[in-house]
Short mmCIF file of N, CA and C in Angstrom, two decimals:
data_model
loop_
_atom_site.label_atom_id
_atom_site.label_comp_id
_atom_site.label_asym_id
_atom_site.label_seq_id
_atom_site.Cartn_x
_atom_site.Cartn_y
_atom_site.Cartn_z
N UNK A 1 -25.97 3.44 -9.49
CA UNK A 1 -26.57 4.75 -9.46
C UNK A 1 -26.13 5.51 -10.72
N UNK A 2 -27.07 6.06 -11.40
CA UNK A 2 -26.80 6.90 -12.56
C UNK A 2 -27.55 8.21 -12.36
N UNK A 3 -26.79 9.30 -12.32
CA UNK A 3 -27.37 10.63 -12.10
C UNK A 3 -28.23 10.64 -10.83
N UNK A 4 -27.77 9.90 -9.81
CA UNK A 4 -28.48 9.87 -8.55
C UNK A 4 -29.67 8.94 -8.49
N UNK A 5 -29.95 8.24 -9.58
CA UNK A 5 -31.07 7.29 -9.62
C UNK A 5 -30.54 5.87 -9.53
N UNK A 6 -31.23 5.04 -8.77
CA UNK A 6 -30.86 3.63 -8.71
C UNK A 6 -31.28 2.96 -10.01
N UNK A 7 -30.35 2.22 -10.60
CA UNK A 7 -30.61 1.55 -11.86
C UNK A 7 -30.49 0.05 -11.64
N UNK A 8 -31.53 -0.68 -11.97
CA UNK A 8 -31.48 -2.14 -11.89
C UNK A 8 -31.10 -2.68 -13.26
N UNK A 9 -30.01 -3.44 -13.28
CA UNK A 9 -29.53 -3.98 -14.55
C UNK A 9 -30.09 -5.37 -14.80
N UNK A 10 -30.27 -5.72 -16.06
CA UNK A 10 -30.64 -7.10 -16.38
C UNK A 10 -29.57 -8.04 -15.82
N UNK A 11 -29.95 -9.27 -15.52
CA UNK A 11 -29.05 -10.19 -14.84
C UNK A 11 -28.34 -11.19 -15.75
N UNK A 12 -28.78 -11.31 -16.99
CA UNK A 12 -28.15 -12.26 -17.91
C UNK A 12 -27.90 -11.57 -19.25
N UNK A 13 -27.04 -12.18 -20.05
CA UNK A 13 -26.82 -11.63 -21.39
C UNK A 13 -28.11 -11.64 -22.19
N UNK A 14 -28.92 -12.68 -22.04
CA UNK A 14 -30.19 -12.75 -22.76
C UNK A 14 -31.12 -11.61 -22.35
N UNK A 15 -31.14 -11.28 -21.05
CA UNK A 15 -31.98 -10.18 -20.58
C UNK A 15 -31.47 -8.83 -21.07
N UNK A 16 -30.14 -8.67 -21.10
CA UNK A 16 -29.57 -7.42 -21.64
C UNK A 16 -29.98 -7.28 -23.10
N UNK A 17 -29.81 -8.34 -23.87
CA UNK A 17 -30.15 -8.30 -25.30
C UNK A 17 -31.63 -7.98 -25.50
N UNK A 18 -32.50 -8.62 -24.72
CA UNK A 18 -33.95 -8.41 -24.86
C UNK A 18 -34.34 -6.98 -24.52
N UNK A 19 -33.59 -6.33 -23.61
CA UNK A 19 -33.92 -4.95 -23.21
C UNK A 19 -33.46 -3.91 -24.22
N UNK A 20 -32.60 -4.31 -25.13
CA UNK A 20 -32.09 -3.37 -26.14
C UNK A 20 -33.15 -3.08 -27.19
N UNK A 21 -33.09 -1.89 -27.78
CA UNK A 21 -33.94 -1.64 -28.95
C UNK A 21 -33.56 -2.65 -30.04
N UNK A 22 -34.51 -3.06 -30.82
CA UNK A 22 -34.27 -4.09 -31.83
C UNK A 22 -33.08 -3.76 -32.73
N UNK A 23 -32.88 -2.48 -33.04
CA UNK A 23 -31.79 -2.08 -33.91
C UNK A 23 -30.40 -2.28 -33.33
N UNK A 24 -30.30 -2.47 -32.01
CA UNK A 24 -28.97 -2.67 -31.39
C UNK A 24 -28.66 -4.14 -31.12
N UNK A 25 -29.62 -5.02 -31.34
CA UNK A 25 -29.41 -6.43 -30.99
C UNK A 25 -28.36 -7.10 -31.87
N UNK A 26 -28.31 -6.78 -33.14
CA UNK A 26 -27.29 -7.36 -34.02
C UNK A 26 -25.90 -6.89 -33.59
N UNK A 27 -25.79 -5.62 -33.21
CA UNK A 27 -24.52 -5.09 -32.71
C UNK A 27 -24.11 -5.83 -31.44
N UNK A 28 -25.06 -6.03 -30.53
CA UNK A 28 -24.80 -6.78 -29.30
C UNK A 28 -24.26 -8.17 -29.62
N UNK A 29 -24.94 -8.87 -30.51
CA UNK A 29 -24.51 -10.22 -30.88
C UNK A 29 -23.09 -10.22 -31.43
N UNK A 30 -22.80 -9.26 -32.30
CA UNK A 30 -21.47 -9.18 -32.91
C UNK A 30 -20.41 -8.86 -31.88
N UNK A 31 -20.66 -7.85 -31.06
CA UNK A 31 -19.67 -7.42 -30.07
C UNK A 31 -19.45 -8.50 -29.01
N UNK A 32 -20.51 -9.02 -28.44
CA UNK A 32 -20.37 -10.04 -27.40
C UNK A 32 -19.73 -11.29 -27.97
N UNK A 33 -20.07 -11.62 -29.21
CA UNK A 33 -19.50 -12.81 -29.84
C UNK A 33 -18.02 -12.72 -30.14
N UNK A 34 -17.48 -11.52 -30.16
CA UNK A 34 -16.05 -11.35 -30.47
C UNK A 34 -15.24 -10.81 -29.29
N UNK A 35 -15.89 -10.63 -28.15
CA UNK A 35 -15.21 -10.11 -26.97
C UNK A 35 -14.55 -11.25 -26.20
N UNK A 36 -13.28 -11.08 -25.80
CA UNK A 36 -12.63 -12.12 -24.99
C UNK A 36 -13.43 -12.35 -23.70
N UNK A 37 -13.48 -13.60 -23.24
CA UNK A 37 -14.30 -13.96 -22.09
C UNK A 37 -14.03 -13.10 -20.86
N UNK A 38 -12.76 -12.76 -20.61
CA UNK A 38 -12.46 -11.99 -19.41
C UNK A 38 -13.00 -10.57 -19.48
N UNK A 39 -13.45 -10.13 -20.66
CA UNK A 39 -13.98 -8.78 -20.82
C UNK A 39 -15.49 -8.74 -21.06
N UNK A 40 -16.14 -9.90 -21.16
CA UNK A 40 -17.56 -9.94 -21.52
C UNK A 40 -18.42 -9.19 -20.51
N UNK A 41 -18.18 -9.40 -19.22
CA UNK A 41 -19.02 -8.73 -18.21
C UNK A 41 -18.91 -7.22 -18.34
N UNK A 42 -17.68 -6.72 -18.45
CA UNK A 42 -17.48 -5.27 -18.55
C UNK A 42 -18.15 -4.71 -19.80
N UNK A 43 -17.94 -5.35 -20.93
CA UNK A 43 -18.51 -4.85 -22.20
C UNK A 43 -20.03 -4.92 -22.15
N UNK A 44 -20.58 -6.03 -21.66
CA UNK A 44 -22.03 -6.17 -21.61
C UNK A 44 -22.67 -5.09 -20.75
N UNK A 45 -22.05 -4.82 -19.61
CA UNK A 45 -22.63 -3.82 -18.70
C UNK A 45 -22.39 -2.40 -19.22
N UNK A 46 -21.13 -2.09 -19.50
CA UNK A 46 -20.78 -0.70 -19.85
C UNK A 46 -21.34 -0.27 -21.21
N UNK A 47 -21.34 -1.17 -22.17
CA UNK A 47 -21.75 -0.79 -23.52
C UNK A 47 -23.21 -1.06 -23.83
N UNK A 48 -23.84 -1.96 -23.07
CA UNK A 48 -25.20 -2.35 -23.45
C UNK A 48 -26.24 -2.29 -22.32
N UNK A 49 -25.88 -2.62 -21.10
CA UNK A 49 -26.88 -2.70 -20.04
C UNK A 49 -27.20 -1.36 -19.39
N UNK A 50 -26.19 -0.52 -19.24
CA UNK A 50 -26.42 0.77 -18.59
C UNK A 50 -27.17 1.73 -19.50
N UNK A 51 -28.01 2.58 -18.93
CA UNK A 51 -28.72 3.57 -19.75
C UNK A 51 -27.74 4.58 -20.35
N UNK A 52 -28.17 5.26 -21.39
CA UNK A 52 -27.32 6.22 -22.09
C UNK A 52 -26.79 7.30 -21.15
N UNK A 53 -27.57 7.69 -20.14
CA UNK A 53 -27.12 8.69 -19.17
C UNK A 53 -25.81 8.28 -18.51
N UNK A 54 -25.61 6.99 -18.35
CA UNK A 54 -24.41 6.51 -17.67
C UNK A 54 -23.17 6.84 -18.48
N UNK A 55 -23.27 6.77 -19.81
CA UNK A 55 -22.12 7.10 -20.66
C UNK A 55 -21.72 8.56 -20.46
N UNK A 56 -22.71 9.45 -20.39
CA UNK A 56 -22.43 10.88 -20.17
C UNK A 56 -21.80 11.09 -18.80
N UNK A 57 -22.36 10.43 -17.80
CA UNK A 57 -21.83 10.56 -16.45
C UNK A 57 -20.41 10.01 -16.38
N UNK A 58 -20.15 8.88 -17.05
CA UNK A 58 -18.81 8.31 -17.07
C UNK A 58 -17.81 9.29 -17.69
N UNK A 59 -18.21 9.93 -18.77
CA UNK A 59 -17.32 10.90 -19.42
C UNK A 59 -16.98 12.05 -18.48
N UNK A 60 -17.97 12.49 -17.71
CA UNK A 60 -17.74 13.56 -16.74
C UNK A 60 -16.78 13.11 -15.64
N UNK A 61 -16.95 11.87 -15.18
CA UNK A 61 -16.08 11.34 -14.12
C UNK A 61 -14.65 11.21 -14.65
N UNK A 62 -14.50 10.69 -15.86
CA UNK A 62 -13.16 10.56 -16.45
C UNK A 62 -12.51 11.93 -16.58
N UNK A 63 -13.26 12.92 -17.02
CA UNK A 63 -12.70 14.27 -17.16
C UNK A 63 -12.27 14.80 -15.79
N UNK A 64 -13.06 14.54 -14.77
CA UNK A 64 -12.71 14.99 -13.41
C UNK A 64 -11.43 14.32 -12.94
N UNK A 65 -11.32 13.01 -13.15
CA UNK A 65 -10.12 12.28 -12.74
C UNK A 65 -8.91 12.76 -13.54
N UNK A 66 -9.11 12.94 -14.84
CA UNK A 66 -8.01 13.44 -15.69
C UNK A 66 -7.50 14.81 -15.22
N UNK A 67 -8.40 15.59 -14.61
CA UNK A 67 -7.99 16.90 -14.12
C UNK A 67 -7.28 16.81 -12.77
N UNK A 68 -7.22 15.60 -12.21
CA UNK A 68 -6.51 15.40 -10.95
C UNK A 68 -7.41 15.24 -9.73
N UNK A 69 -8.72 15.30 -9.90
CA UNK A 69 -9.66 15.16 -8.79
C UNK A 69 -10.08 13.70 -8.67
N UNK A 70 -9.53 12.98 -7.70
CA UNK A 70 -9.81 11.55 -7.49
C UNK A 70 -10.83 11.32 -6.38
N UNK A 71 -11.56 12.35 -5.98
CA UNK A 71 -12.55 12.25 -4.91
C UNK A 71 -13.55 11.14 -5.21
N UNK A 72 -13.74 10.25 -4.23
CA UNK A 72 -14.73 9.19 -4.36
C UNK A 72 -14.27 7.96 -5.10
N UNK A 73 -13.06 7.96 -5.64
CA UNK A 73 -12.54 6.79 -6.35
C UNK A 73 -11.89 5.88 -5.32
N UNK A 74 -12.32 4.60 -5.32
CA UNK A 74 -11.81 3.66 -4.34
C UNK A 74 -11.37 2.35 -5.01
N UNK A 75 -10.47 1.65 -4.33
CA UNK A 75 -10.07 0.31 -4.76
C UNK A 75 -11.18 -0.67 -4.44
N UNK A 76 -11.06 -1.92 -4.93
CA UNK A 76 -12.09 -2.93 -4.67
C UNK A 76 -12.32 -3.14 -3.18
N UNK A 77 -11.31 -2.95 -2.36
CA UNK A 77 -11.45 -3.16 -0.91
C UNK A 77 -12.03 -1.93 -0.20
N UNK A 78 -12.35 -0.88 -0.96
CA UNK A 78 -12.96 0.31 -0.40
C UNK A 78 -11.99 1.40 0.04
N UNK A 79 -10.69 1.14 -0.06
CA UNK A 79 -9.72 2.17 0.31
C UNK A 79 -9.60 3.20 -0.81
N UNK A 80 -9.43 4.46 -0.44
CA UNK A 80 -9.35 5.51 -1.46
C UNK A 80 -8.14 5.35 -2.38
N UNK A 81 -8.35 5.66 -3.64
CA UNK A 81 -7.25 5.69 -4.61
C UNK A 81 -6.58 7.04 -4.48
N UNK A 82 -5.26 7.02 -4.41
CA UNK A 82 -4.50 8.27 -4.38
C UNK A 82 -3.54 8.27 -5.56
N UNK A 83 -3.54 9.38 -6.28
CA UNK A 83 -2.66 9.43 -7.47
C UNK A 83 -1.19 9.46 -7.09
#
């Protein structure tokens, strides 16, 4: 969900690359080609697959958490994170 809208992400690196504007494909190739394997999924999704609105929303969430408001933040098992 980004800004309350459901976002369907491409399912493969090739699909992510194909969905990018042509001017970002060389950057994608360079970044993905130099990213350690354990970080490829995160980088591909966060930096390339999500719409630009997601970056703005992420910045707002980080600012909220930095201010001490952890509302809605959960661990992988669904339990709330407490600072």
